[in-house]
Amino acid sequence: MLQTIESIIQEAHRLVSMNPSGMPVLAVAAAQDREVLEAVETARKEGLARAILVGDTQRIAEEARHLALPLDEYELIHEENVTQAAATAVRLVREKRASVVMKGLLDTAVLLKAVLNKETGLHAGRLVSHVGVIESPYYHKLLIVTDGAINIAPSLTEKVDIIRNACDCAMALGIALPKVALLAALEKINSEKMPCTAEAAILSQMNRRGQIPGCYIDGPLALDNAVNKEAARIKGIESDVAGDADILVAPDIEAGNVLYKALIDLGGAKGAGLVMGAAAPVVLTSRADTAEVKRASIALALLVAFGAREKQ
C-alpha cells in the first residue's frame, strides 16, 4: 500500500519503466496553458509520460517560448475551438493513442461533456466524480476525499458510484479493501433535517448485505470519528472504519470542496486529483495548484490507467 504522494510518483516511474510500449501518452485538451505545459514538460523530462498537445498551436508555441519548452519533442494537433479540442483529446484515448485525458485552458464542463458523450466519448455507464488523494502530516496514511468538484448534491444512487470510483482509486494505491467513511455533522440519524445521515445509514447497510462489495462502509460519521480512533472510542463507536478511514465521502460538493482545500491550504497537506468513472482517468489541474500537485496528479492517473489495463 502506498503511503505518501512521493511514493505514488515513484510507483508510476516503476510501472512506466516496465512498460514494453515505452512512456504512456497524455492527451491534453486546449493545451495553450502555461502551467499545464510546464507540468507535462516536467513529466517528459522525468521519463514519466509524453503528451499530445491539442489546441491553438500558435498560442501553444507562444507559451512554449516563455518556458523554453522544446516543441519538437511533442506532437501538436491544431484545434482553435476548445469544444473540438476536447473532443479530439478524448478521441485520441478512444483510439488508444493516449492513456489519459488532461485538462488545459478550457472549462471543466466542456471537457466532461466530451468525455461523457455516449457515442464518441469515454462514457463507462457510471457517474463520474472527483477524487482527491491527500497526504496529511496529521494522519497515518493517504486519504481519499470525494467529491468536491463535480457532483453538487448527489443522490443515494449517485453516491454508490462515487464510492465505487473512490474505491477504484484506492485499489490503484494498493488498498485491497478500502475503509469508506460517509461524513456528516454527527453520528446519529436525523432524516428530516439532515437527509445525508439517513442515506449514510442505508449505504452502510447496503455494504453489509453485499450490494456495494469490495470495501467496508460506515456512516454517518463526523470527521473526527472517521480519522481519530480516540474520538471514536470516546463516542462509543465500534467500527472497522472509524479512526482508520481510507476514503472520506462528503455529503455534497460544498463540504467536499471545503474539506479538500482546507487540508491543502491550511492543513499542510500534499495532494493529487483525478476524475474517475470514465473509461480512462482525467487529470483536472487548476492554475492555483502547485507544480507538485500537477506532477502527482499525472502520476496518479498513470497508476489508475495501468491498473485498469491489468484488469482487461
PDB file of N, CA and C in Angstrom, residues 134-224:
ATOM      1  N   ILE A 134      -4.902  12.714  -0.535  1.00  0.00           N
ATOM      2  CA  ILE A 134      -4.297  13.636   0.416  1.00  0.00           C
ATOM      3  C   ILE A 134      -3.236  12.935   1.260  1.00  0.00           C
ATOM      4  N   GLU A 135      -2.082  13.578   1.397  1.00  0.00           N
ATOM      5  CA  GLU A 135      -1.081  13.162   2.373  1.00  0.00           C
ATOM      6  C   GLU A 135      -1.014  14.241   3.447  1.00  0.00           C
ATOM      7  N   SER A 136      -1.595  13.951   4.607  1.00  0.00           N
ATOM      8  CA  SER A 136      -1.634  14.923   5.698  1.00  0.00           C
ATOM      9  C   SER A 136      -0.552  14.609   6.732  1.00  0.00           C
ATOM     10  N   PRO A 137       0.127  15.631   7.243  1.00  0.00           N
ATOM     11  CA  PRO A 137       1.116  15.384   8.291  1.00  0.00           C
ATOM     12  C   PRO A 137       0.488  14.919   9.600  1.00  0.00           C
ATOM     13  N   TYR A 138      -0.845  14.974   9.667  1.00  0.00           N
ATOM     14  CA  TYR A 138      -1.547  14.620  10.897  1.00  0.00           C
ATOM     15  C   TYR A 138      -2.336  13.318  10.776  1.00  0.00           C
ATOM     16  N   TYR A 139      -2.082  12.558   9.700  1.00  0.00           N
ATOM     17  CA  TYR A 139      -2.789  11.281   9.534  1.00  0.00           C
ATOM     18  C   TYR A 139      -1.779  10.218   9.158  1.00  0.00           C
ATOM     19  N   HIS A 140      -2.075   8.974   9.504  1.00  0.00           N
ATOM     20  CA  HIS A 140      -1.086   7.910   9.395  1.00  0.00           C
ATOM     21  C   HIS A 140      -1.013   7.253   8.023  1.00  0.00           C
ATOM     22  N   LYS A 141      -1.822   7.686   7.083  1.00  0.00           N
ATOM     23  CA  LYS A 141      -1.782   7.109   5.747  1.00  0.00           C
ATOM     24  C   LYS A 141      -2.462   8.058   4.768  1.00  0.00           C
ATOM     25  N   LEU A 142      -2.409   7.717   3.485  1.00  0.00           N
ATOM     26  CA  LEU A 142      -3.073   8.532   2.479  1.00  0.00           C
ATOM     27  C   LEU A 142      -4.587   8.501   2.670  1.00  0.00           C
ATOM     28  N   LEU A 143      -5.226   9.628   2.373  1.00  0.00           N
ATOM     29  CA  LEU A 143      -6.678   9.757   2.452  1.00  0.00           C
ATOM     30  C   LEU A 143      -7.225  10.132   1.081  1.00  0.00           C
ATOM     31  N   ILE A 144      -8.367   9.565   0.731  1.00  0.00           N
ATOM     32  CA  ILE A 144      -9.066   9.964  -0.485  1.00  0.00           C
ATOM     33  C   ILE A 144     -10.296  10.758  -0.071  1.00  0.00           C
ATOM     34  N   VAL A 145     -10.447  11.965  -0.632  1.00  0.00           N
ATOM     35  CA  VAL A 145     -11.587  12.827  -0.341  1.00  0.00           C
ATOM     36  C   VAL A 145     -12.419  12.963  -1.609  1.00  0.00           C
ATOM     37  N   THR A 146     -13.730  12.746  -1.498  1.00  0.00           N
ATOM     38  CA  THR A 146     -14.616  12.803  -2.653  1.00  0.00           C
ATOM     39  C   THR A 146     -16.020  13.234  -2.226  1.00  0.00           C
ATOM     40  N   ASP A 147     -16.803  13.957  -3.027  1.00  0.00           N
ATOM     41  CA  ASP A 147     -16.479  14.571  -4.300  1.00  0.00           C
ATOM     42  C   ASP A 147     -16.593  16.076  -4.089  1.00  0.00           C
ATOM     43  N   GLY A 148     -15.498  16.787  -4.269  1.00  0.00           N
ATOM     44  CA  GLY A 148     -15.507  18.216  -4.019  1.00  0.00           C
ATOM     45  C   GLY A 148     -15.441  19.062  -5.264  1.00  0.00           C
ATOM     46  N   ALA A 149     -15.745  18.487  -6.447  1.00  0.00           N
ATOM     47  CA  ALA A 149     -15.540  19.249  -7.674  1.00  0.00           C
ATOM     48  C   ALA A 149     -16.606  19.072  -8.743  1.00  0.00           C
ATOM     49  N   ILE A 150     -17.363  17.991  -8.734  1.00  0.00           N
ATOM     50  CA  ILE A 150     -18.242  17.726  -9.880  1.00  0.00           C
ATOM     51  C   ILE A 150     -19.717  17.611  -9.486  1.00  0.00           C
ATOM     52  N   ASN A 151     -20.036  16.689  -8.589  1.00  0.00           N
ATOM     53  CA  ASN A 151     -21.439  16.400  -8.275  1.00  0.00           C
ATOM     54  C   ASN A 151     -21.921  17.283  -7.121  1.00  0.00           C
ATOM     55  N   ILE A 152     -22.894  18.127  -7.399  1.00  0.00           N
ATOM     56  CA  ILE A 152     -23.304  19.165  -6.453  1.00  0.00           C
ATOM     57  C   ILE A 152     -24.031  18.584  -5.247  1.00  0.00           C
ATOM     58  N   ALA A 153     -25.090  17.853  -5.497  1.00  0.00           N
ATOM     59  CA  ALA A 153     -25.889  17.273  -4.406  1.00  0.00           C
ATOM     60  C   ALA A 153     -26.251  15.847  -4.800  1.00  0.00           C
ATOM     61  N   PRO A 154     -25.302  14.928  -4.728  1.00  0.00           N
ATOM     62  CA  PRO A 154     -25.539  13.572  -5.230  1.00  0.00           C
ATOM     63  C   PRO A 154     -26.632  12.837  -4.466  1.00  0.00           C
ATOM     64  N   SER A 155     -27.439  12.092  -5.214  1.00  0.00           N
ATOM     65  CA  SER A 155     -28.473  11.253  -4.622  1.00  0.00           C
ATOM     66  C   SER A 155     -27.845  10.001  -4.021  1.00  0.00           C
ATOM     67  N   LEU A 156     -28.657   9.207  -3.374  1.00  0.00           N
ATOM     68  CA  LEU A 156     -28.163   7.969  -2.780  1.00  0.00           C
ATOM     69  C   LEU A 156     -27.554   7.058  -3.850  1.00  0.00           C
ATOM     70  N   THR A 157     -28.253   6.886  -4.966  1.00  0.00           N
ATOM     71  CA  THR A 157     -27.724   6.010  -6.018  1.00  0.00           C
ATOM     72  C   THR A 157     -26.465   6.592  -6.645  1.00  0.00           C
ATOM     73  N   GLU A 158     -26.397   7.913  -6.748  1.00  0.00           N
ATOM     74  CA  GLU A 158     -25.185   8.535  -7.282  1.00  0.00           C
ATOM     75  C   GLU A 158     -24.011   8.362  -6.321  1.00  0.00           C
ATOM     76  N   LYS A 159     -24.294   8.355  -5.032  1.00  0.00           N
ATOM     77  CA  LYS A 159     -23.222   8.146  -4.054  1.00  0.00           C
ATOM     78  C   LYS A 159     -22.639   6.743  -4.156  1.00  0.00           C
ATOM     79  N   VAL A 160     -23.436   5.788  -4.616  1.00  0.00           N
ATOM     80  CA  VAL A 160     -22.908   4.439  -4.833  1.00  0.00           C
ATOM     81  C   VAL A 160     -21.782   4.488  -5.868  1.00  0.00           C
ATOM     82  N   ASP A 161     -22.013   5.211  -6.968  1.00  0.00           N
ATOM     83  CA  ASP A 161     -20.970   5.337  -7.991  1.00  0.00           C
ATOM     84  C   ASP A 161     -19.779   6.135  -7.469  1.00  0.00           C
ATOM     85  N   ILE A 162     -20.036   7.169  -6.685  1.00  0.00           N
ATOM     86  CA  ILE A 162     -18.944   7.965  -6.109  1.00  0.00           C
ATOM     87  C   ILE A 162     -18.059   7.082  -5.230  1.00  0.00           C
ATOM     88  N   ILE A 163     -18.690   6.219  -4.438  1.00  0.00           N
ATOM     89  CA  ILE A 163     -17.930   5.288  -3.598  1.00  0.00           C
ATOM     90  C   ILE A 163     -17.124   4.321  -4.463  1.00  0.00           C
ATOM     91  N   ARG A 164     -17.742   3.781  -5.489  1.00  0.00           N
ATOM     92  CA  ARG A 164     -17.042   2.830  -6.356  1.00  0.00           C
ATOM     93  C   ARG A 164     -15.853   3.479  -7.061  1.00  0.00           C
ATOM     94  N   ASN A 165     -16.036   4.704  -7.516  1.00  0.00           N
ATOM     95  CA  ASN A 165     -14.923   5.415  -8.160  1.00  0.00           C
ATOM     96  C   ASN A 165     -13.766   5.608  -7.190  1.00  0.00           C
ATOM     97  N   ALA A 166     -14.092   6.019  -5.971  1.00  0.00           N
ATOM     98  CA  ALA A 166     -13.043   6.229  -4.963  1.00  0.00           C
ATOM     99  C   ALA A 166     -12.348   4.913  -4.621  1.00  0.00           C
ATOM    100  N   CYS A 167     -13.112   3.832  -4.563  1.00  0.00           N
ATOM    101  CA  CYS A 167     -12.516   2.522  -4.278  1.00  0.00           C
ATOM    102  C   CYS A 167     -11.591   2.077  -5.404  1.00  0.00           C
ATOM    103  N   ASP A 168     -11.947   2.367  -6.656  1.00  0.00           N
ATOM    104  CA  ASP A 168     -11.058   2.047  -7.778  1.00  0.00           C
ATOM    105  C   ASP A 168      -9.736   2.784  -7.633  1.00  0.00           C
ATOM    106  N   CYS A 169      -9.817   4.041  -7.216  1.00  0.00           N
ATOM    107  CA  CYS A 169      -8.588   4.815  -6.998  1.00  0.00           C
ATOM    108  C   CYS A 169      -7.786   4.215  -5.844  1.00  0.00           C
ATOM    109  N   ALA A 170      -8.476   3.852  -4.771  1.00  0.00           N
ATOM    110  CA  ALA A 170      -7.797   3.264  -3.614  1.00  0.00           C
ATOM    111  C   ALA A 170      -7.091   1.970  -3.999  1.00  0.00           C
ATOM    112  N   MET A 171      -7.722   1.167  -4.820  1.00  0.00           N
ATOM    113  CA  MET A 171      -7.111  -0.093  -5.240  1.00  0.00           C
ATOM    114  C   MET A 171      -5.866   0.150  -6.084  1.00  0.00           C
ATOM    115  N   ALA A 172      -5.866   1.244  -6.867  1.00  0.00           N
ATOM    116  CA  ALA A 172      -4.667   1.604  -7.624  1.00  0.00           C
ATOM    117  C   ALA A 172      -3.520   1.984  -6.695  1.00  0.00           C
ATOM    118  N   LEU A 173      -3.859   2.406  -5.481  1.00  0.00           N
ATOM    119  CA  LEU A 173      -2.852   2.734  -4.470  1.00  0.00           C
ATOM    120  C   LEU A 173      -2.442   1.511  -3.655  1.00  0.00           C
ATOM    121  N   GLY A 174      -3.026   0.352  -3.964  1.00  0.00           N
ATOM    122  CA  GLY A 174      -2.666  -0.878  -3.272  1.00  0.00           C
ATOM    123  C   GLY A 174      -3.521  -1.185  -2.054  1.00  0.00           C
ATOM    124  N   ILE A 175      -4.671  -0.524  -1.930  1.00  0.00           N
ATOM    125  CA  ILE A 175      -5.563  -0.776  -0.794  1.00  0.00           C
ATOM    126  C   ILE A 175      -6.602  -1.800  -1.241  1.00  0.00           C
ATOM    127  N   ALA A 176      -6.495  -3.019  -0.764  1.00  0.00           N
ATOM    128  CA  ALA A 176      -7.347  -4.110  -1.253  1.00  0.00           C
ATOM    129  C   ALA A 176      -8.799  -3.949  -0.837  1.00  0.00           C
ATOM    130  N   LEU A 177      -9.035  -3.586   0.422  1.00  0.00           N
ATOM    131  CA  LEU A 177     -10.394  -3.399   0.935  1.00  0.00           C
ATOM    132  C   LEU A 177     -10.472  -2.024   1.602  1.00  0.00           C
ATOM    133  N   PRO A 178     -10.757  -0.988   0.829  1.00  0.00           N
ATOM    134  CA  PRO A 178     -10.763   0.375   1.383  1.00  0.00           C
ATOM    135  C   PRO A 178     -11.836   0.550   2.454  1.00  0.00           C
ATOM    136  N   LYS A 179     -11.503   1.371   3.446  1.00  0.00           N
ATOM    137  CA  LYS A 179     -12.445   1.708   4.510  1.00  0.00           C
ATOM    138  C   LYS A 179     -13.062   3.064   4.185  1.00  0.00           C
ATOM    139  N   VAL A 180     -14.381   3.065   3.990  1.00  0.00           N
ATOM    140  CA  VAL A 180     -15.098   4.234   3.496  1.00  0.00           C
ATOM    141  C   VAL A 180     -15.919   4.858   4.616  1.00  0.00           C
ATOM    142  N   ALA A 181     -15.654   6.126   4.930  1.00  0.00           N
ATOM    143  CA  ALA A 181     -16.419   6.856   5.938  1.00  0.00           C
ATOM    144  C   ALA A 181     -17.364   7.824   5.239  1.00  0.00           C
ATOM    145  N   LEU A 182     -18.650   7.729   5.533  1.00  0.00           N
ATOM    146  CA  LEU A 182     -19.663   8.630   4.987  1.00  0.00           C
ATOM    147  C   LEU A 182     -19.842   9.772   5.976  1.00  0.00           C
ATOM    148  N   LEU A 183     -19.385  10.952   5.604  1.00  0.00           N
ATOM    149  CA  LEU A 183     -19.301  12.062   6.541  1.00  0.00           C
ATOM    150  C   LEU A 183     -20.633  12.786   6.729  1.00  0.00           C
ATOM    151  N   ALA A 184     -20.820  13.257   7.936  1.00  0.00           N
ATOM    152  CA  ALA A 184     -21.952  14.116   8.298  1.00  0.00           C
ATOM    153  C   ALA A 184     -21.514  14.956   9.486  1.00  0.00           C
ATOM    154  N   ALA A 185     -22.425  15.760  10.017  1.00  0.00           N
ATOM    155  CA  ALA A 185     -22.081  16.595  11.166  1.00  0.00           C
ATOM    156  C   ALA A 185     -22.186  15.841  12.481  1.00  0.00           C
ATOM    157  N   LEU A 186     -22.800  14.676  12.444  1.00  0.00           N
ATOM    158  CA  LEU A 186     -22.955  13.874  13.652  1.00  0.00           C
ATOM    159  C   LEU A 186     -23.149  12.420  13.259  1.00  0.00           C
ATOM    160  N   GLU A 187     -23.156  11.546  14.277  1.00  0.00           N
ATOM    161  CA  GLU A 187     -23.216  10.108  14.020  1.00  0.00           C
ATOM    162  C   GLU A 187     -24.643   9.562  14.084  1.00  0.00           C
ATOM    163  N   LYS A 188     -25.563  10.365  14.575  1.00  0.00           N
ATOM    164  CA  LYS A 188     -26.945   9.898  14.712  1.00  0.00           C
ATOM    165  C   LYS A 188     -27.759  10.250  13.474  1.00  0.00           C
ATOM    166  N   ILE A 189     -28.789   9.451  13.240  1.00  0.00           N
ATOM    167  CA  ILE A 189     -29.631   9.668  12.066  1.00  0.00           C
ATOM    168  C   ILE A 189     -30.685  10.727  12.368  1.00  0.00           C
ATOM    169  N   ASN A 190     -30.732  11.742  11.504  1.00  0.00           N
ATOM    170  CA  ASN A 190     -31.751  12.781  11.576  1.00  0.00           C
ATOM    171  C   ASN A 190     -32.253  12.981  10.154  1.00  0.00           C
ATOM    172  N   SER A 191     -33.150  12.117   9.733  1.00  0.00           N
ATOM    173  CA  SER A 191     -33.564  12.074   8.330  1.00  0.00           C
ATOM    174  C   SER A 191     -34.321  13.318   7.900  1.00  0.00           C
ATOM    175  N   GLU A 192     -34.969  14.000   8.853  1.00  0.00           N
ATOM    176  CA  GLU A 192     -35.765  15.170   8.492  1.00  0.00           C
ATOM    177  C   GLU A 192     -34.881  16.382   8.213  1.00  0.00           C
ATOM    178  N   LYS A 193     -33.954  16.677   9.114  1.00  0.00           N
ATOM    179  CA  LYS A 193     -33.138  17.870   8.971  1.00  0.00           C
ATOM    180  C   LYS A 193     -31.793  17.610   8.308  1.00  0.00           C
ATOM    181  N   MET A 194     -31.326  16.381   8.376  1.00  0.00           N
ATOM    182  CA  MET A 194     -30.057  16.024   7.753  1.00  0.00           C
ATOM    183  C   MET A 194     -30.237  14.733   6.965  1.00  0.00           C
ATOM    184  N   PRO A 195     -30.802  14.833   5.758  1.00  0.00           N
ATOM    185  CA  PRO A 195     -31.062  13.624   4.960  1.00  0.00           C
ATOM    186  C   PRO A 195     -29.813  12.792   4.692  1.00  0.00           C
ATOM    187  N   CYS A 196     -28.649  13.443   4.663  1.00  0.00           N
ATOM    188  CA  CYS A 196     -27.414  12.694   4.375  1.00  0.00           C
ATOM    189  C   CYS A 196     -27.133  11.648   5.446  1.00  0.00           C
ATOM    190  N   THR A 197     -27.619  11.858   6.671  1.00  0.00           N
ATOM    191  CA  THR A 197     -27.383  10.872   7.723  1.00  0.00           C
ATOM    192  C   THR A 197     -28.159   9.585   7.445  1.00  0.00           C
ATOM    193  N   ALA A 198     -29.400   9.735   6.960  1.00  0.00           N
ATOM    194  CA  ALA A 198     -30.198   8.547   6.612  1.00  0.00           C
ATOM    195  C   ALA A 198     -29.604   7.832   5.409  1.00  0.00           C
ATOM    196  N   GLU A 199     -29.135   8.607   4.423  1.00  0.00           N
ATOM    197  CA  GLU A 199     -28.513   7.998   3.248  1.00  0.00           C
ATOM    198  C   GLU A 199     -27.255   7.223   3.638  1.00  0.00           C
ATOM    199  N   ALA A 200     -26.489   7.788   4.573  1.00  0.00           N
ATOM    200  CA  ALA A 200     -25.278   7.102   5.029  1.00  0.00           C
ATOM    201  C   ALA A 200     -25.609   5.770   5.680  1.00  0.00           C
ATOM    202  N   ALA A 201     -26.662   5.761   6.492  1.00  0.00           N
ATOM    203  CA  ALA A 201     -27.075   4.514   7.144  1.00  0.00           C
ATOM    204  C   ALA A 201     -27.517   3.477   6.121  1.00  0.00           C
ATOM    205  N   ILE A 202     -28.237   3.920   5.097  1.00  0.00           N
ATOM    206  CA  ILE A 202     -28.696   2.996   4.044  1.00  0.00           C
ATOM    207  C   ILE A 202     -27.500   2.434   3.273  1.00  0.00           C
ATOM    208  N   LEU A 203     -26.564   3.292   2.904  1.00  0.00           N
ATOM    209  CA  LEU A 203     -25.382   2.845   2.162  1.00  0.00           C
ATOM    210  C   LEU A 203     -24.544   1.873   2.989  1.00  0.00           C
ATOM    211  N   SER A 204     -24.451   2.126   4.289  1.00  0.00           N
ATOM    212  CA  SER A 204     -23.717   1.211   5.169  1.00  0.00           C
ATOM    213  C   SER A 204     -24.381  -0.159   5.189  1.00  0.00           C
ATOM    214  N   GLN A 205     -25.709  -0.167   5.254  1.00  0.00           N
ATOM    215  CA  GLN A 205     -26.440  -1.446   5.266  1.00  0.00           C
ATOM    216  C   GLN A 205     -26.325  -2.157   3.921  1.00  0.00           C
ATOM    217  N   MET A 206     -26.346  -1.392   2.835  1.00  0.00           N
ATOM    218  CA  MET A 206     -26.151  -1.994   1.506  1.00  0.00           C
ATOM    219  C   MET A 206     -24.798  -2.691   1.432  1.00  0.00           C
ATOM    220  N   ASN A 207     -23.786  -2.076   2.019  1.00  0.00           N
ATOM    221  CA  ASN A 207     -22.455  -2.679   2.049  1.00  0.00           C
ATOM    222  C   ASN A 207     -22.461  -3.977   2.837  1.00  0.00           C
ATOM    223  N   ARG A 208     -23.117  -3.974   3.982  1.00  0.00           N
ATOM    224  CA  ARG A 208     -23.167  -5.182   4.825  1.00  0.00           C
ATOM    225  C   ARG A 208     -23.879  -6.327   4.109  1.00  0.00           C
ATOM    226  N   ARG A 209     -24.830  -6.002   3.262  1.00  0.00           N
ATOM    227  CA  ARG A 209     -25.588  -7.029   2.539  1.00  0.00           C
ATOM    228  C   ARG A 209     -24.962  -7.390   1.195  1.00  0.00           C
ATOM    229  N   GLY A 210     -23.783  -6.852   0.907  1.00  0.00           N
ATOM    230  CA  GLY A 210     -23.075  -7.219  -0.305  1.00  0.00           C
ATOM    231  C   GLY A 210     -23.493  -6.469  -1.543  1.00  0.00           C
ATOM    232  N   GLN A 211     -24.305  -5.414  -1.397  1.00  0.00           N
ATOM    233  CA  GLN A 211     -24.740  -4.656  -2.566  1.00  0.00           C
ATOM    234  C   GLN A 211     -23.682  -3.664  -3.035  1.00  0.00           C
ATOM    235  N   ILE A 212     -22.762  -3.296  -2.150  1.00  0.00           N
ATOM    236  CA  ILE A 212     -21.600  -2.470  -2.526  1.00  0.00           C
ATOM    237  C   ILE A 212     -20.370  -3.228  -2.039  1.00  0.00           C
ATOM    238  N   PRO A 213     -19.875  -4.158  -2.827  1.00  0.00           N
ATOM    239  CA  PRO A 213     -18.782  -5.027  -2.369  1.00  0.00           C
ATOM    240  C   PRO A 213     -17.413  -4.372  -2.495  1.00  0.00           C
ATOM    241  N   GLY A 214     -16.408  -5.073  -1.974  1.00  0.00           N
ATOM    242  CA  GLY A 214     -15.027  -4.659  -2.170  1.00  0.00           C
ATOM    243  C   GLY A 214     -14.546  -3.563  -1.257  1.00  0.00           C
ATOM    244  N   CYS A 215     -15.274  -3.295  -0.172  1.00  0.00           N
ATOM    245  CA  CYS A 215     -14.871  -2.236   0.749  1.00  0.00           C
ATOM    246  C   CYS A 215     -15.636  -2.401   2.058  1.00  0.00           C
ATOM    247  N   TYR A 216     -15.240  -1.635   3.064  1.00  0.00           N
ATOM    248  CA  TYR A 216     -16.006  -1.506   4.296  1.00  0.00           C
ATOM    249  C   TYR A 216     -16.593  -0.101   4.317  1.00  0.00           C
ATOM    250  N   ILE A 217     -17.881   0.015   4.590  1.00  0.00           N
ATOM    251  CA  ILE A 217     -18.538   1.323   4.628  1.00  0.00           C
ATOM    252  C   ILE A 217     -19.182   1.523   5.984  1.00  0.00           C
ATOM    253  N   ASP A 218     -19.010   2.717   6.541  1.00  0.00           N
ATOM    254  CA  ASP A 218     -19.716   3.053   7.780  1.00  0.00           C
ATOM    255  C   ASP A 218     -20.095   4.531   7.756  1.00  0.00           C
ATOM    256  N   GLY A 219     -21.254   4.823   8.332  1.00  0.00           N
ATOM    257  CA  GLY A 219     -21.725   6.192   8.435  1.00  0.00           C
ATOM    258  C   GLY A 219     -23.167   6.213   8.916  1.00  0.00           C
ATOM    259  N   PRO A 220     -23.613   7.373   9.334  1.00  0.00           N
ATOM    260  CA  PRO A 220     -22.888   8.639   9.290  1.00  0.00           C
ATOM    261  C   PRO A 220     -21.789   8.719  10.352  1.00  0.00           C
ATOM    262  N   LEU A 221     -20.698   9.361   9.990  1.00  0.00           N
ATOM    263  CA  LEU A 221     -19.592   9.607  10.911  1.00  0.00           C
ATOM    264  C   LEU A 221     -19.168  11.071  10.797  1.00  0.00           C
ATOM    265  N   ALA A 222     -18.989  11.718  11.929  1.00  0.00           N
ATOM    266  CA  ALA A 222     -18.369  13.038  11.910  1.00  0.00           C
ATOM    267  C   ALA A 222     -16.898  12.867  11.555  1.00  0.00           C
ATOM    268  N   LEU A 223     -16.281  13.927  11.062  1.00  0.00           N
ATOM    269  CA  LEU A 223     -14.904  13.830  10.582  1.00  0.00           C
ATOM    270  C   LEU A 223     -13.951  13.315  11.653  1.00  0.00           C
ATOM    271  N   ASP A 224     -14.091  13.812  12.894  1.00  0.00           N
ATOM    272  CA  ASP A 224     -13.156  13.379  13.936  1.00  0.00           C
ATOM    273  C   ASP A 224     -13.266  11.890  14.205  1.00  0.00           C
TER     274      ASP A 224
END
